Coordinates of C-alpha atoms in Angstrom, one line a residue:
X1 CA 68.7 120.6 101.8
X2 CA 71.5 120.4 99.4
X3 CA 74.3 122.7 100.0
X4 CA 75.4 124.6 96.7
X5 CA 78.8 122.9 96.3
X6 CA 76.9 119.4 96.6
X7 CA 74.2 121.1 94.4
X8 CA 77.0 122.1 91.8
X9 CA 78.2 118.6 92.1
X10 CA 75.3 117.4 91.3
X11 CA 74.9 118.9 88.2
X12 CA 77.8 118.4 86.9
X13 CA 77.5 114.9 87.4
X14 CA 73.8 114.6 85.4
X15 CA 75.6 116.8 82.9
X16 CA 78.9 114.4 82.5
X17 CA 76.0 110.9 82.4
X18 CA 73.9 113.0 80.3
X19 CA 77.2 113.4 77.7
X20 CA 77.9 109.5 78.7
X21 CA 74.3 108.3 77.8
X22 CA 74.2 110.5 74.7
X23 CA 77.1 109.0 73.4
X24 CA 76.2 105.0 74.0
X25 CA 72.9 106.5 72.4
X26 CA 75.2 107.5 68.8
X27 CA 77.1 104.5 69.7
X28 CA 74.0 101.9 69.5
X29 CA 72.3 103.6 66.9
X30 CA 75.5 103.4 64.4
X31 CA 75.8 99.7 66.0
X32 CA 72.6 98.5 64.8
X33 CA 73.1 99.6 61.4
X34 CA 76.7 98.5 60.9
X35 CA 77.6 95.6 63.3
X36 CA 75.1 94.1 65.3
X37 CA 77.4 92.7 67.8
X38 CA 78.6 96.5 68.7
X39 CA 74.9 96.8 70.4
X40 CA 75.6 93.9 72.7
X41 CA 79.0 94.9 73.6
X42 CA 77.6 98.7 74.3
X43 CA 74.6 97.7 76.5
X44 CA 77.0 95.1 78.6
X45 CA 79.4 98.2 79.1
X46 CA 76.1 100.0 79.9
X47 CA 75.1 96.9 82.6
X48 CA 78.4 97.3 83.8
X49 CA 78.4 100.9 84.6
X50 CA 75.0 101.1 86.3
X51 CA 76.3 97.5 88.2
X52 CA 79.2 99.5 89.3
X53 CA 78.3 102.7 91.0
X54 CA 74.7 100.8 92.0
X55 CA 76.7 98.4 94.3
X56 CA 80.3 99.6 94.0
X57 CA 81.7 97.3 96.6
X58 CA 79.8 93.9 95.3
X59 CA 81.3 95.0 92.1
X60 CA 84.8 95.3 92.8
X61 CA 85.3 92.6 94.8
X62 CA 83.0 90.5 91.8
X63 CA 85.7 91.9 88.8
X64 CA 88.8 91.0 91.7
X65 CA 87.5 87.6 92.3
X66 CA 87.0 87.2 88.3
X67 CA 90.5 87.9 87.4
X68 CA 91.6 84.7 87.9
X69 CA 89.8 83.2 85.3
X70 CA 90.6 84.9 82.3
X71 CA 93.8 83.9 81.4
X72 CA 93.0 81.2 78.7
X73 CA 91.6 83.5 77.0
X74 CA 94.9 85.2 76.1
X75 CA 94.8 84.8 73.0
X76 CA 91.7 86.7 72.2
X77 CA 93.1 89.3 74.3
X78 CA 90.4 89.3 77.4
X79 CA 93.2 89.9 80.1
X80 CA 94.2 92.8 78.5
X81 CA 91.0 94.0 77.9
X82 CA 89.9 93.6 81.4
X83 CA 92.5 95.5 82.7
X84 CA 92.0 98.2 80.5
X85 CA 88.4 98.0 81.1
X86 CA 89.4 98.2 85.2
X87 CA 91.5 100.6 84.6
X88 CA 88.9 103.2 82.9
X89 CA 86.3 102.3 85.7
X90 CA 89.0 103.4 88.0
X91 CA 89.6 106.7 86.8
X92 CA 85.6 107.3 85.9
X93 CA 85.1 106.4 89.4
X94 CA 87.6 109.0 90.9
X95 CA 86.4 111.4 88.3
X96 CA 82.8 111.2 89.1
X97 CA 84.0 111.2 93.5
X98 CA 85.8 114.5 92.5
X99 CA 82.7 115.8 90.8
X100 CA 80.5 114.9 94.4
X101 CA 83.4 116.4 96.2
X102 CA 84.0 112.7 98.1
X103 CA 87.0 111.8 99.7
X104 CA 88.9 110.0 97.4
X105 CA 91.2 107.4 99.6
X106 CA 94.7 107.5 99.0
X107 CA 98.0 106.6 100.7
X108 CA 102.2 107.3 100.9
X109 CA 102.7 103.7 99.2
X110 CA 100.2 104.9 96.5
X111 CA 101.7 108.1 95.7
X112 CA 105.4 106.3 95.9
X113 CA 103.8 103.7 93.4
X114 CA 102.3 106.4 91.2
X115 CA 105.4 108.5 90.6
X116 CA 107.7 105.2 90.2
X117 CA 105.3 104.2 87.1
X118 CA 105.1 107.6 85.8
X119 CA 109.4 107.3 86.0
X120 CA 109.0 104.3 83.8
X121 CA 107.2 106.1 81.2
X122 CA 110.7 107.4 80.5
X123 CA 111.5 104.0 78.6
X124 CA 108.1 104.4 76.6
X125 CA 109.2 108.2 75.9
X126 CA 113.0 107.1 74.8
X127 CA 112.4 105.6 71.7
X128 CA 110.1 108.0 70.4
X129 CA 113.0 110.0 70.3
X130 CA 115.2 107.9 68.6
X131 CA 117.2 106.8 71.2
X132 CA 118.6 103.4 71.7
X133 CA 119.9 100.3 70.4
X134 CA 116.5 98.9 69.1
X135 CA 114.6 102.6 68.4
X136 CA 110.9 101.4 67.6
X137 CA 111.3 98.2 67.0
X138 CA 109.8 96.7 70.4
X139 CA 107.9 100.2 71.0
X140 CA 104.3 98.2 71.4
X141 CA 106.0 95.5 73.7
X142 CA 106.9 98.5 76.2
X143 CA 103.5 100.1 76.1
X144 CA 101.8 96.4 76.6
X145 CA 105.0 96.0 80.0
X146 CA 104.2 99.7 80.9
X147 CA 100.2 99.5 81.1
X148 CA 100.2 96.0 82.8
X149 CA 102.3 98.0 85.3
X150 CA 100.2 101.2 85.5
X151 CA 96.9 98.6 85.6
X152 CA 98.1 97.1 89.2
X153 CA 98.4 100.8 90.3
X154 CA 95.3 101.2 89.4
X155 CA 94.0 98.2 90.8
X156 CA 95.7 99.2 94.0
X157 CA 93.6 102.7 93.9
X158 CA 90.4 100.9 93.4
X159 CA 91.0 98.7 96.2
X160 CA 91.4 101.5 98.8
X161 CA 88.2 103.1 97.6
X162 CA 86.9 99.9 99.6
X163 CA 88.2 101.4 103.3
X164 CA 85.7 102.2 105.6
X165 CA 83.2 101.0 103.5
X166 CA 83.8 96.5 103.7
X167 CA 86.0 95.4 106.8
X168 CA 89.5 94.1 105.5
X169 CA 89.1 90.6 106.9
X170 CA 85.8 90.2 105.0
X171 CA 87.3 91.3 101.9
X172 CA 90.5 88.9 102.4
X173 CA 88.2 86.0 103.0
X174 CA 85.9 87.3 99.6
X175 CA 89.0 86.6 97.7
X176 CA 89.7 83.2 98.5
X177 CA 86.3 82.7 95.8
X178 CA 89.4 83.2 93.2
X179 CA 90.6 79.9 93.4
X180 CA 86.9 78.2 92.3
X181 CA 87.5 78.4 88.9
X182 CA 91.1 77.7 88.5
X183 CA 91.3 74.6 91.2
X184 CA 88.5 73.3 88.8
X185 CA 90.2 73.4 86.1
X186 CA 93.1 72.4 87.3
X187 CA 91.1 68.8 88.8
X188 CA 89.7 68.8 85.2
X189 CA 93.1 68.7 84.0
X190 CA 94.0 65.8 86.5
X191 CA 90.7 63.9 85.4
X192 CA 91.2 64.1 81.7
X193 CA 93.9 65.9 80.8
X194 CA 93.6 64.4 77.1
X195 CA 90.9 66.3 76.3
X196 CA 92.0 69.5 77.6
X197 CA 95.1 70.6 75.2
X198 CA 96.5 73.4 77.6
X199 CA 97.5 70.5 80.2
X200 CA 99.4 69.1 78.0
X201 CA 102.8 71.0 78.6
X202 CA 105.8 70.4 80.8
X203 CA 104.6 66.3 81.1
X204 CA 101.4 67.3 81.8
X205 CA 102.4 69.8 84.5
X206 CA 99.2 71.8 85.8
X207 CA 98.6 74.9 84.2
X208 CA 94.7 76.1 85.0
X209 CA 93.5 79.0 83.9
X210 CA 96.7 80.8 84.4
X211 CA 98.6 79.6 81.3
X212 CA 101.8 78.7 82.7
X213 CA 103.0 75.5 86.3
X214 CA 104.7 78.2 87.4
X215 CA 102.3 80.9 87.1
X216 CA 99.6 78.8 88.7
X217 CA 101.9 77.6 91.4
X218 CA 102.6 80.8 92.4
X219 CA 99.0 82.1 92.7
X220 CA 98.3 78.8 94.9
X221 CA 101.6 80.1 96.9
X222 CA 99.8 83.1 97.8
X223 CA 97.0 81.3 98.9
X224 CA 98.5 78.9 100.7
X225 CA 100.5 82.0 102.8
X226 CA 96.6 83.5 103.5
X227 CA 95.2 80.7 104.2
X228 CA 98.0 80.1 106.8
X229 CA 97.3 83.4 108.1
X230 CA 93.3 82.8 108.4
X231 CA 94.7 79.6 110.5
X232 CA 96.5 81.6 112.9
X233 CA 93.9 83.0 114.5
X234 CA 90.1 81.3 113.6
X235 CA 89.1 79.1 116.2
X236 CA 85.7 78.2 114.0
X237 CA 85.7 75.9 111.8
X238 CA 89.7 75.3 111.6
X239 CA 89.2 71.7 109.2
X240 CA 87.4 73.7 106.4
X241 CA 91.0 75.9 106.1
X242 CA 93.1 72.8 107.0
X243 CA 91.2 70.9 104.2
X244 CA 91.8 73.9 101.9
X245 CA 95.4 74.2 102.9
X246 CA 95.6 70.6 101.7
X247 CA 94.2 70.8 98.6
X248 CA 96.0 73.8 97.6
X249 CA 99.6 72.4 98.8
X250 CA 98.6 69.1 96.8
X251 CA 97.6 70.9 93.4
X252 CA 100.3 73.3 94.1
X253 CA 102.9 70.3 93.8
X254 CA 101.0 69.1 90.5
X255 CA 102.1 72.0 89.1
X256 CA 105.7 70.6 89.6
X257 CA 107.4 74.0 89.3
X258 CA 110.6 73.9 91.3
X259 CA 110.5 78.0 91.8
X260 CA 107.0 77.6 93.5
X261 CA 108.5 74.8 95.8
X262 CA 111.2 76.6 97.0
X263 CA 109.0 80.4 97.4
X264 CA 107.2 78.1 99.4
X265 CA 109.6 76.8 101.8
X266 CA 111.6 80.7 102.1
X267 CA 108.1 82.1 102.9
X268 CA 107.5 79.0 106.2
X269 CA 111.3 79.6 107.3
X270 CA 110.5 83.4 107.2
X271 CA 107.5 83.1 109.0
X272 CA 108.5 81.2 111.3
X273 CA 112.0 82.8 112.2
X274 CA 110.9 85.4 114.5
X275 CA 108.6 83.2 116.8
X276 CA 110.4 79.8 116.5
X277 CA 109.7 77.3 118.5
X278 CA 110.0 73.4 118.5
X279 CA 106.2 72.9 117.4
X280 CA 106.8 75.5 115.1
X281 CA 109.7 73.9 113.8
X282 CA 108.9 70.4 113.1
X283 CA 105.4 71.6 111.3
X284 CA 107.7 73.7 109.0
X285 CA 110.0 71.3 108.7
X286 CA 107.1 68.4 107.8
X287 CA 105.4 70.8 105.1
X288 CA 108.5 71.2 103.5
X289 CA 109.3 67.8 103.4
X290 CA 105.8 66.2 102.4
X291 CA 105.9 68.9 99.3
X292 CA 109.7 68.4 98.3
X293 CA 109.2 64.1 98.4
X294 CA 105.7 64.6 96.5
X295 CA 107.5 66.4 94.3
X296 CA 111.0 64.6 94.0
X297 CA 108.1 61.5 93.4
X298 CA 107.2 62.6 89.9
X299 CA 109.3 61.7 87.2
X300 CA 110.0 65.5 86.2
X301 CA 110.9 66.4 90.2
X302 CA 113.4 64.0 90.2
X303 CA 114.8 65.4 87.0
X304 CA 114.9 68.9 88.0
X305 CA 116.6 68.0 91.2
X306 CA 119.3 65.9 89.7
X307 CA 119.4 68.8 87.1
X308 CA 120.8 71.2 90.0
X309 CA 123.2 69.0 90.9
X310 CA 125.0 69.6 87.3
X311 CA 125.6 73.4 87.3
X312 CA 128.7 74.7 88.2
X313 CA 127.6 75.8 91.9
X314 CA 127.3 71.9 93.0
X315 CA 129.6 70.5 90.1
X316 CA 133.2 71.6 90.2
X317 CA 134.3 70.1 87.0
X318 CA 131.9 72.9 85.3
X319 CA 133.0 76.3 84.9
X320 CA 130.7 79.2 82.7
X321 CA 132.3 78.5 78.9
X322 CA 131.3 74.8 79.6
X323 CA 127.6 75.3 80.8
X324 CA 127.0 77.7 78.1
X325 CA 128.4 75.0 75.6
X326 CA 126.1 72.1 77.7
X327 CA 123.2 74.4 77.5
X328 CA 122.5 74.3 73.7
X329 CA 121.9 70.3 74.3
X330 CA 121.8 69.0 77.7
X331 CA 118.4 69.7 78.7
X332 CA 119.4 70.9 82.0
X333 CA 117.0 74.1 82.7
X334 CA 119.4 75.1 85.3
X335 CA 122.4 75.3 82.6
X336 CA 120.4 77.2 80.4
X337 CA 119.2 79.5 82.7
X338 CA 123.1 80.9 83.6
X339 CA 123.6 80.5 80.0
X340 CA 121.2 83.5 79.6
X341 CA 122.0 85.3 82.1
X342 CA 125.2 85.7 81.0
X343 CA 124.0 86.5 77.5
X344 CA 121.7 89.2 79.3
X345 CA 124.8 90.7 81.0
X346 CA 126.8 90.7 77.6
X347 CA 123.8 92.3 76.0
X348 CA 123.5 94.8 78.9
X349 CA 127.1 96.1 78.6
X350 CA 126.3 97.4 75.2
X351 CA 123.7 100.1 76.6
X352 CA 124.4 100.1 80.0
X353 CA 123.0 103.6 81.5
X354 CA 119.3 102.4 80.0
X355 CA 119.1 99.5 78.9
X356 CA 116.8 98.8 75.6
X357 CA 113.9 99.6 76.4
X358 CA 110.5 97.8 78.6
X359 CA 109.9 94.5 77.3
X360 CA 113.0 93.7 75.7
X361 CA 114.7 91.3 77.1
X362 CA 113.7 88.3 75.4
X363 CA 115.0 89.2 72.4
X364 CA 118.4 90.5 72.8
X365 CA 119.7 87.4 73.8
X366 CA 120.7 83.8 71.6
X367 CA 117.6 82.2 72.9
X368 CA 115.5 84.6 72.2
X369 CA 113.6 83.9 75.5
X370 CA 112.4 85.4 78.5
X371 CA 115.4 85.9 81.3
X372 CA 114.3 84.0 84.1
X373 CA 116.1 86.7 86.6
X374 CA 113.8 89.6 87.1
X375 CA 116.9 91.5 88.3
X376 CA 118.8 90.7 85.2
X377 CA 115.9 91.4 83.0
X378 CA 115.2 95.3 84.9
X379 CA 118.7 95.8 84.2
X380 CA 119.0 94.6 80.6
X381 CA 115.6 96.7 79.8
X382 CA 115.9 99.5 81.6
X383 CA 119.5 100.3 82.5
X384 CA 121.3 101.1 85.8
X385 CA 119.3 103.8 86.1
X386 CA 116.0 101.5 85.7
X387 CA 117.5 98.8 87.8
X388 CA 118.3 101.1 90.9
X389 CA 114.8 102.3 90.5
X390 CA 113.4 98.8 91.1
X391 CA 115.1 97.9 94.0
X392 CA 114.4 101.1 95.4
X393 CA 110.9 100.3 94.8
X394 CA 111.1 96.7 96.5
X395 CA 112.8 98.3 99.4
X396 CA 109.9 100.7 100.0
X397 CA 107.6 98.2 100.1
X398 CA 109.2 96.2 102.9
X399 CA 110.0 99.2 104.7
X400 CA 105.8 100.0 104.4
X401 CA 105.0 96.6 105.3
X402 CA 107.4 96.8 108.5
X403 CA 106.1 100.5 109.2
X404 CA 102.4 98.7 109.4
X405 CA 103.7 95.6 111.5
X406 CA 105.1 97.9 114.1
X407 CA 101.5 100.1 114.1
X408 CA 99.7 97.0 114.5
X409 CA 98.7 95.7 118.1
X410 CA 100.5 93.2 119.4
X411 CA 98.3 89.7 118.7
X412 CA 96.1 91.7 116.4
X413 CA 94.8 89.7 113.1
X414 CA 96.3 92.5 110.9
X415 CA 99.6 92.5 112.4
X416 CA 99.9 88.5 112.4
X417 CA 98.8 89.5 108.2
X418 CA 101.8 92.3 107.9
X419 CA 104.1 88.9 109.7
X420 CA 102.4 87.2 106.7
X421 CA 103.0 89.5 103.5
X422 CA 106.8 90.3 104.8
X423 CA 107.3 86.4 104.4
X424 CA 105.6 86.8 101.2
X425 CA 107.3 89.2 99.7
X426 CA 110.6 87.6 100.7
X427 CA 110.0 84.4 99.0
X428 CA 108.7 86.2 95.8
X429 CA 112.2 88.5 96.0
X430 CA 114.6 85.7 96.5
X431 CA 112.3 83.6 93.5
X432 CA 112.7 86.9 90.9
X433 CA 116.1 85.7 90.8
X434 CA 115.5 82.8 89.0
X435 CA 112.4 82.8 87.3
X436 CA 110.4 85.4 85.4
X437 CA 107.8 85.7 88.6
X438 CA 107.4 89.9 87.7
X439 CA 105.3 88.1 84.7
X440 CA 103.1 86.2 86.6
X441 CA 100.1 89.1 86.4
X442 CA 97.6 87.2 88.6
X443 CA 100.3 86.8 91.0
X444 CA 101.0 90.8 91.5
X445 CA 97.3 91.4 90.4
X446 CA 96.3 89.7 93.7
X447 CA 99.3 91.5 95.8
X448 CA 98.7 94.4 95.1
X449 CA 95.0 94.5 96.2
X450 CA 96.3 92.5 99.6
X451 CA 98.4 95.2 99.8
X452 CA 96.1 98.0 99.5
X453 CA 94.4 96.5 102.1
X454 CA 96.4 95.9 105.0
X455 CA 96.8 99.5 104.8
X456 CA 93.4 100.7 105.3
X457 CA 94.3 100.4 109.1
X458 CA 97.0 103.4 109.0
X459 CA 95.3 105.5 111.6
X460 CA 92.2 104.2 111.5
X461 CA 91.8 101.7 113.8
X462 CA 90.1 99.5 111.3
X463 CA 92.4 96.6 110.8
X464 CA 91.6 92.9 110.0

């Protein structure tokens, strides 16, 4: 027998579907008669729905999996409307738990995460005001920065509505399905790149599905770190990862983006600082090597590489006036990056308490171009205030990560995982500051979730 709160839910519940249903019903029957496609679209959503609460954990870690291959279809705007799409399932999800009276699973990091995202709604609020240098000019760029923000909270939510219910290592390992589609693409690219016009950037630098080297390289860089981790302690089966770790580190270097390189080699010294030993060593020390002659090999390694040499950090003759003069010409990506960032500073002095607004910063500078410093770009957008906020916000996370490590048993899979993300989220801190990594979507997209779950264990007892 049904209690009367579970009966009350209940009802409520057929009463919110039957408003739901009624609705698609208008929604299909105006369709027909207007715009045929509408019908299709409606009944998908409709597939979707049923899909979703029929087998809810098949059909989050199914749209998880999918995100990375949605990127070339920017243009048509299928990211964004996936994410919106995600987002909406999230909240009709915790709406209809609420409506059961189910636990709804939740944590400190999430709440910390919520209230720092509802803080940046200040810089969506501002303008509306009429306050700043720019007023509404870049409003809609700061709603499309704000909601990609608010999506990987809500990605995050979702994700912990999976405790209890999948076991974290099973999930992990679910994921690794993410790279099918992009690592074909990107071997389609290597095959015959002529026919597929998105390689062709960047001297043909890999680009996949995620649109950008250095987007892609960074999503292989988190799946070279897991894939690491499943290596640490599997005893099955070991050539299957090795030949996936190998594979991943080759297209990885295809991708020839120097920031991916280097997060790469910050993540294996930081992994392997606490425990070091002389195997330990030398196999850091050879992985770092193999990728950094592979990619010095390539006519555009070697040209990056010289390209650091002539900036004013290894070139003495150089000071700031004459790299920002060099930058306008040279080529050097290196000279044009401090060229910007002083630009960014210059333009950062002018509205210094809060910046311009979210979204801004590639166009308040000469280039009118992204800033390749994340720090430099929160402080630019968003001010002092903004960029305290931040680095308060990276600091938490550590400080959760390290929290988990020390609740983990010693030896355990899910603390040898916390070792694993701390290393991770070292390299992607040191590589904000010189590329625009807080863009890279899939990148965060896929943190966040991993982050959501090395959490379930708090208490539980129920870690990888």
């Amino acid at each position: 027998m049904l209690s009367n709160g579970e009966l009350g839910a209940s009802f409520y519940l057929s009463v919110l579907m039957g408003l739901i249903g009624i609705g698609i019903g208008i929604a299909v029957g105006f369709g027909a008669g207007a715009v045929p496609v509408y019908v299709g679209l409606l009944l998908a959503v409709v597939a979707v729905l049923i899909f979703f609460f029929a087998r809810f954990e098949q059909a989050v870690l199914t749209l998880l999996v999918l995100r990375s291959a949605l990127d070339p279809f920017s243009a048509q705007q299928v990211p964004a409307a996936f994410a919106i799409g995600l987002d909406l399932l999230t909240i009709l999800y915790v709406i209809v738990q609420l409506l059961l009276r189910q636990k709804i699973n939740t944590d400190k990091f999430f709440w910390f995460f919520a209230a720092w995202v509802a803080f940046l709604g200040i810089w969506i609020v501002l303008p509306l005001v009429g306050w700043g240098l720019l007023g509404t000019t870049y409003f809609l760029d700061g709603i499309r920065e704000w909601m990609r923000i608010f999506s990987w909270l809500m990605v995050y939510l979702l994700v912990m509505q999976l405790k209890e219910k999948i076991h974290p290592e099973k999930a992990i390992t679910v994921l690794f399905f993410s790279l099918l589609v992009p690592l074909t693409v990107g071997l389609l690219q290597l095959a015959i790149p002529s026919s597929l016009p998105a390689a062709i950037s960047c001297n043909n630098c890999l680009n996949s599905t995620l649109g950008h080297p250095s987007t892609f390289g960074t999503f292989l860089f988190l799946f070279i770190s897991f894939t690491l981790w499943k290596l640490g302690y599997i005893r099955e089966r070991r050539w299957l990862w090795l030949t996936l770790l190998g594979i991943l580190a080759f297209f990885m270097v295809m991708t020839k983006s120097l920031t991916s390189l280097i997060m790469m080699s910050v993540f294996l010294v930081s992994l392997i600082a606490p425990k070091l030993n002389l195997l330990k060593l030398i196999g850091g020390l050879l992985f770092i090597a193999m990728v950094f002659y592979l990619f010095g090999s390539t006519e555009l390694g070697s040209e990056k590489l010289a390209a650091l040499l002539e900036t004013p950090i290894f070139n003495q003759d150089l000071d700031i006036s004459r790299t920002i003069l060099l930058s306008f010409g040279d080529g050097n990506s290196a000279n044009w990056r401090i060229a910007q960032w002083t630009f960014l500073i210059d333009a950062w002095k002018e509205s210094p308490l809060l910046g311009y607004g979210l979204g801004t910063s590639k166009y308040i500078t000469y280039f009118q171009n992204y800033a390749h410093n994340d720090y430099l770009r929160f402080l630019a957008e968003t001010g002092i205030i903004g960029f305290i906020s931040f680095i308060i916000f990276l600091g938490v996370q550590i400080g959760f990560l390290i929290k988990y490590l020390r609740n983990s048993p010693l030896g355990s899979p899910r603390r040898r995982l916390c070792v694993t993300m701390i290393s991770i989220f070292v390299a992607v801190i040191l590589g904000m500051a010189t590329d625009n990594v807080w863009s890279h979507t899939t990148l965060f997209f896929y943190w966040w979730l991993l982050f959501a779950i090395v959490g379930w264990g708090e208490g539980e007892g129920n870690s990888p």
